[in-house]
Short mmCIF file of C-alpha atoms in Angstrom, two decimals:
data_model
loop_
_atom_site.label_atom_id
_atom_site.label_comp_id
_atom_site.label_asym_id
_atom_site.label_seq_id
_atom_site.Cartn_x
_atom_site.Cartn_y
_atom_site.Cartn_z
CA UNK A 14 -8.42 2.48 -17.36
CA UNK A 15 -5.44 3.97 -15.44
CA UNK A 16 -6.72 6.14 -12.76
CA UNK A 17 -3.39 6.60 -10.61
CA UNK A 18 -0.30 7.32 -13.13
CA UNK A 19 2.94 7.77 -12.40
CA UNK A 20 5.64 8.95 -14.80
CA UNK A 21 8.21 7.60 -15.33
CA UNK A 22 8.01 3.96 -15.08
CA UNK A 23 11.48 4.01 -14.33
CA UNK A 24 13.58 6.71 -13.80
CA UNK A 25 17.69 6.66 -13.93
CA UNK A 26 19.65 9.46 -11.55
CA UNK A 27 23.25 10.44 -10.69
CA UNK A 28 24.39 10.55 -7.43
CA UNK A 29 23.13 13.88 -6.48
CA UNK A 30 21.34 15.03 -9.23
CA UNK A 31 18.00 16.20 -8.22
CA UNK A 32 14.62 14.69 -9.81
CA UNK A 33 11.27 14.39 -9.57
CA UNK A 34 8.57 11.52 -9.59
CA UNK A 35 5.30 13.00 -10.97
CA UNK A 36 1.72 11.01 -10.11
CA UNK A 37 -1.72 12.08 -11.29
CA UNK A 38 -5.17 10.49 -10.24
CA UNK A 39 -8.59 10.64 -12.47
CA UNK A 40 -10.55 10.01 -9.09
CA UNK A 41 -10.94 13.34 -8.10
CA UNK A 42 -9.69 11.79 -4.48
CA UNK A 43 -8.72 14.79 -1.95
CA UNK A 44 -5.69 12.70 -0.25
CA UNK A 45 -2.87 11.47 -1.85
CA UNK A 46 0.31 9.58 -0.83
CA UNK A 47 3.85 9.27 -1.34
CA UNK A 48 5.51 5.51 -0.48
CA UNK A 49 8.97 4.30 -0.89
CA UNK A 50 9.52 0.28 -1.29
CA UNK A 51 12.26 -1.25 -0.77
CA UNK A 52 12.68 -5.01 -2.14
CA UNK A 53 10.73 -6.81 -0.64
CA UNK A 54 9.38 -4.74 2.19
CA UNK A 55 6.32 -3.16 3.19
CA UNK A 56 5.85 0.60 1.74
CA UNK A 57 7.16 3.26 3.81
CA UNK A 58 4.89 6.57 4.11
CA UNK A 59 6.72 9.34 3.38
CA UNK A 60 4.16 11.99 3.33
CA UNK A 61 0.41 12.60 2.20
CA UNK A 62 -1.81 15.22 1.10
CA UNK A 63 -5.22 15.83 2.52
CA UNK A 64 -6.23 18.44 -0.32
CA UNK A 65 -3.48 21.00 0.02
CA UNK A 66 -2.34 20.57 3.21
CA UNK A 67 0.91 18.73 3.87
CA UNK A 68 1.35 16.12 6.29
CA UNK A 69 4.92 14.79 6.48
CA UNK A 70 6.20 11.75 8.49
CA UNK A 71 8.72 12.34 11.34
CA UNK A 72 11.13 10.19 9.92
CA UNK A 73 11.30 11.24 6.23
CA UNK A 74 14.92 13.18 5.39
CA UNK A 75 14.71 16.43 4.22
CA UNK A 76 15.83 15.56 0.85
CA UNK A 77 12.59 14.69 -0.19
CA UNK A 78 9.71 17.19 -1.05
CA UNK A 79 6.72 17.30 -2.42
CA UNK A 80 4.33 19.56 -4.19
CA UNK A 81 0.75 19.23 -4.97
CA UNK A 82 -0.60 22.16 -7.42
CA UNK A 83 -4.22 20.78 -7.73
CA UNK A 84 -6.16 17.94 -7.36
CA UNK A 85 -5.45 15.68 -10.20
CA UNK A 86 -1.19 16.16 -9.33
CA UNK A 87 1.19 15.16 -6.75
CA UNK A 88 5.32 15.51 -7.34
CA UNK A 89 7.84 14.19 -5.21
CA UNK A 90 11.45 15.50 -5.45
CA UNK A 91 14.39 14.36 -4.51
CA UNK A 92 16.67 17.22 -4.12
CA UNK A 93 20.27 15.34 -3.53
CA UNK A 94 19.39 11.18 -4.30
CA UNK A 95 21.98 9.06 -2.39
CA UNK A 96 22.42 5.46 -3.29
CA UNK A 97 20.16 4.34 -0.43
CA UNK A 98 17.13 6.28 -2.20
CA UNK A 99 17.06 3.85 -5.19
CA UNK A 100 13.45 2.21 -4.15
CA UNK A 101 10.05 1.94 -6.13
CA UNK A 102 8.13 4.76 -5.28
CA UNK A 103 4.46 4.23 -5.12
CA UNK A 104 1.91 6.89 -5.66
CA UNK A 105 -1.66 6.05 -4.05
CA UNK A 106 -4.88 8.17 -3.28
CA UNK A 107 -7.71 7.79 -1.03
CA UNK A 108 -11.23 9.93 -1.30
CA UNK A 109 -11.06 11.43 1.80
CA UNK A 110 -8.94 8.98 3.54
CA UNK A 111 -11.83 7.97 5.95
CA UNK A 112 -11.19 4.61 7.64
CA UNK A 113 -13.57 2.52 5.47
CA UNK A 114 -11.53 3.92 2.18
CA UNK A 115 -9.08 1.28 0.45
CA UNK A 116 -6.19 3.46 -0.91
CA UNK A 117 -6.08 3.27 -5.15
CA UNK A 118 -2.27 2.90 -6.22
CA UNK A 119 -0.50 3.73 -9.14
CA UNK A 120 2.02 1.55 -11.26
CA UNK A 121 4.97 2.87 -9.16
CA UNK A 122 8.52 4.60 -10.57
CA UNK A 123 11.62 2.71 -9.55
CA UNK A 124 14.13 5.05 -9.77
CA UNK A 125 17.71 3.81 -10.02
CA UNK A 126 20.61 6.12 -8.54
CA UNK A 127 24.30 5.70 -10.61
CA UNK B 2 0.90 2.42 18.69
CA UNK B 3 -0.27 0.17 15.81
CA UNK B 4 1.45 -2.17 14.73
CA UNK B 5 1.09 -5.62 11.78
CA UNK B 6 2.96 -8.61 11.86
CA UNK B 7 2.59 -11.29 8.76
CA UNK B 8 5.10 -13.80 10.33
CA UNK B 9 5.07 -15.89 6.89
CA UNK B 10 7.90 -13.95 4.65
CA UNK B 11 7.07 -16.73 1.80
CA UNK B 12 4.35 -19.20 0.94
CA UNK B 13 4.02 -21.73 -1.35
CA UNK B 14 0.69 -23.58 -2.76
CA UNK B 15 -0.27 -26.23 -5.09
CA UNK B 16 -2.13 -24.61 -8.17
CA UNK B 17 -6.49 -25.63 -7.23
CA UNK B 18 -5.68 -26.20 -3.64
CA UNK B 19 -5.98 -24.02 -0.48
CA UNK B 20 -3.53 -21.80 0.85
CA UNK B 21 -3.79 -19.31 4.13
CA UNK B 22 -1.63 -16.03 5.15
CA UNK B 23 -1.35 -15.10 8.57
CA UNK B 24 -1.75 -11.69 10.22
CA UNK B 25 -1.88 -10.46 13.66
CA UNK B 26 -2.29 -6.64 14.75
CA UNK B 27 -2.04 -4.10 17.73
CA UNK B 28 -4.49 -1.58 18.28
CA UNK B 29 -6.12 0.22 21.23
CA UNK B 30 -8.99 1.54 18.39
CA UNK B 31 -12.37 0.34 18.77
CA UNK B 32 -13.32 1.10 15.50
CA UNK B 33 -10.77 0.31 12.64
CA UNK B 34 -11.04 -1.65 9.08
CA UNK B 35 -8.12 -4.07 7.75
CA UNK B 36 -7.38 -4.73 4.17
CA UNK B 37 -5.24 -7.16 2.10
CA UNK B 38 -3.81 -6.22 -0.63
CA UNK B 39 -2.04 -7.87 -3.34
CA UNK B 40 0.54 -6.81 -5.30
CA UNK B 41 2.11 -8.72 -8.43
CA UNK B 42 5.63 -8.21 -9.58
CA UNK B 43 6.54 -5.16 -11.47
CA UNK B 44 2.40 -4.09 -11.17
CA UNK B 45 0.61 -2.26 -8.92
CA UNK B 46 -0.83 -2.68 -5.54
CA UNK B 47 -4.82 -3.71 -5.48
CA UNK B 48 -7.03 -4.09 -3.14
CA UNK B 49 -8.13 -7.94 -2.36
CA UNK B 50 -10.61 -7.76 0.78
CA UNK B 51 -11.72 -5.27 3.89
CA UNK B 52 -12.66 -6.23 7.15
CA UNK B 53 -14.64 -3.91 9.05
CA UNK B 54 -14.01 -3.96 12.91
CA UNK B 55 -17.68 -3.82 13.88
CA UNK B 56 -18.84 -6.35 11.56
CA UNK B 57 -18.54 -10.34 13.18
CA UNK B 58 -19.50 -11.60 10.04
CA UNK B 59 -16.12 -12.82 7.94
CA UNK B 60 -15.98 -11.01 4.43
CA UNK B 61 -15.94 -12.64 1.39
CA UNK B 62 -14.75 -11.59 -2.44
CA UNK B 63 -15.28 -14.57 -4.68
CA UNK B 64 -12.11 -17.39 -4.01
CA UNK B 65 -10.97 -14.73 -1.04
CA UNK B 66 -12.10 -14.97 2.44
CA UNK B 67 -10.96 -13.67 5.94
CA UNK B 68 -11.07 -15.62 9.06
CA UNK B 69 -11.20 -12.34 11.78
CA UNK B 70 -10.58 -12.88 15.46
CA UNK B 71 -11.22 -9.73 16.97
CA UNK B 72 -10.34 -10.92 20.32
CA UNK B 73 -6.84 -12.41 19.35
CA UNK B 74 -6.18 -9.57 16.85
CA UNK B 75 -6.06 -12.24 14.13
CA UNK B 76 -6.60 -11.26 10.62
CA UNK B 77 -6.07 -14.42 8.10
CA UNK B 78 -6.76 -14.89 4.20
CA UNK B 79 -7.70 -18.03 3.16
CA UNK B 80 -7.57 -18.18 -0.33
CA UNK B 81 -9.24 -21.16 -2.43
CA UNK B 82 -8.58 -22.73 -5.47
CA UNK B 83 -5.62 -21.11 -6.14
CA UNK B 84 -4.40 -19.75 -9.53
CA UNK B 85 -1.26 -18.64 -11.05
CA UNK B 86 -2.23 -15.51 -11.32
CA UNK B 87 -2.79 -15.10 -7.14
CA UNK B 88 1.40 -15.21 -7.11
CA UNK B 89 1.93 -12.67 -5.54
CA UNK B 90 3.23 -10.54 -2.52
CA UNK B 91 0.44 -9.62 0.17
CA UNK B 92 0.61 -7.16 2.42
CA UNK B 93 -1.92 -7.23 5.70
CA UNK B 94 -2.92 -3.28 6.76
CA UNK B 95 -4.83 -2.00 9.33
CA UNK B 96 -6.22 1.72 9.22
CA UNK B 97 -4.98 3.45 12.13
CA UNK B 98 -7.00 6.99 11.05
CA UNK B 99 -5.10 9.89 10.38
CA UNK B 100 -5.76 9.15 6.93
CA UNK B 101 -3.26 6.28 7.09
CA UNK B 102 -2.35 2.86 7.13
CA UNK B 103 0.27 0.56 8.63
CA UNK B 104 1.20 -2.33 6.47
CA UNK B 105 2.93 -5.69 7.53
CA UNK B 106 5.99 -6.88 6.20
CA UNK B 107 4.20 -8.99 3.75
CA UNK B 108 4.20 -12.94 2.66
CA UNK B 109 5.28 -13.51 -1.10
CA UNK B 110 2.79 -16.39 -2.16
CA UNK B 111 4.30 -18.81 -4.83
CA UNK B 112 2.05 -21.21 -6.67
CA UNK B 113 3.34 -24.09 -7.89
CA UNK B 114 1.81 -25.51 -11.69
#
């Protein structure tokens, strides 16, 4: 049983054209997370949610957003995808985000930029 | 600031026999927990193991097994009787609080039939 889903699997973008990732969780988790993956390379934290507060990382670009309208949702947009955005984006959750707490990940969308 | 170093970018292992992944850490935290987690191509990212901080005694999960040096900031999975399904990337992770973790640059384990 899926409990962190992300839609699309795999998502196809021009250069510019803004989209968005969606993830949803069953767990009823307050934090969830935005990573991008590179091949081959550890995920990158772009931002997280601790309920609805946002808590973005210094060094994520402006391009990307995110918006979390309740529990169960998370979105991440890309407003202006360059060619060095094309990554798997992983989704992942955490109940409260305590230290003890493994982090629950979803399937991932890798999102290809033409 | 934290940081996780897996100095073993690929592995390889004989399907049955033993294989181990290195990890080393930095933290001035007291208290902290570090995870593996494994993550098969094209599927999602699971959790393998946990290591509490506080705890001396290594944990266990079945064929998976840490060897934690909490003095040398060592953090190793040993895993026995490998399978073909355990090919995989693995990525070591320490919680650095703030609701976050820091992953290494992770060690893709090959098993070889």
């Amino acid at each position: 049983d899926a409990m962190v889903i992300q839609n699309p699997r795999y998502q196809v973008t021009q250069f510019g054209k803004p989209v968005t990732l969606s993830c949803s969780q069953t767990l009823n988790h307050n934090v969830m997370y935005w990573y991008q993956q590179k091949s081959s390379q550890a995920p990158k934290l772009l931002f997280h949610y601790y309920d609805k507060d946002f808590n973005n990382e210094a060094d994520t670009p402006d391009n990307f957003q995110s918006r979390r309208p309740n529990t169960s949702f998370c979105f991440l947009d890309i407003r202006s995808p360059g060619l060095g955005d094309a990554a798997m984006y992983l989704c992942a959750t955490s109940r409260d985000g305590g230290r003890s707490q493994p982090q629950h990940f979803g399937d991932g969308t890798r999102l290809s930029i033409l | 600031a934290q940081t996780v170093t897996q100095s073993q970018p690929e592995m390889s292992v004989q399907e049955a026999e033993t294989v181990t992944l290195s990890c080393t850490y930095d933290t001035s935290e007291s208290d902290y927990y570090l995870f593996w987690y494994k993550q098969p191509p094209s599927r999602q990212m699971i959790l393998v193991i946990r290591q509490e901080a506080y705890k001396q005694q290594n944990a266990t999960e079945n064929r998976f097994s840490v060897n934690f040096q909490k003095a040398a900031k060592s953090f190793s999975l040993k895993i026995s009787d490998s399978q073909l399904g355990d090919a995989a990337m693995y990525f070591c992770a320490l919680h650095q609080g703030a609701q976050k973790l820091v992953f290494g640059q992770g060690t893709r384990l090959t098993i070889n039939p």
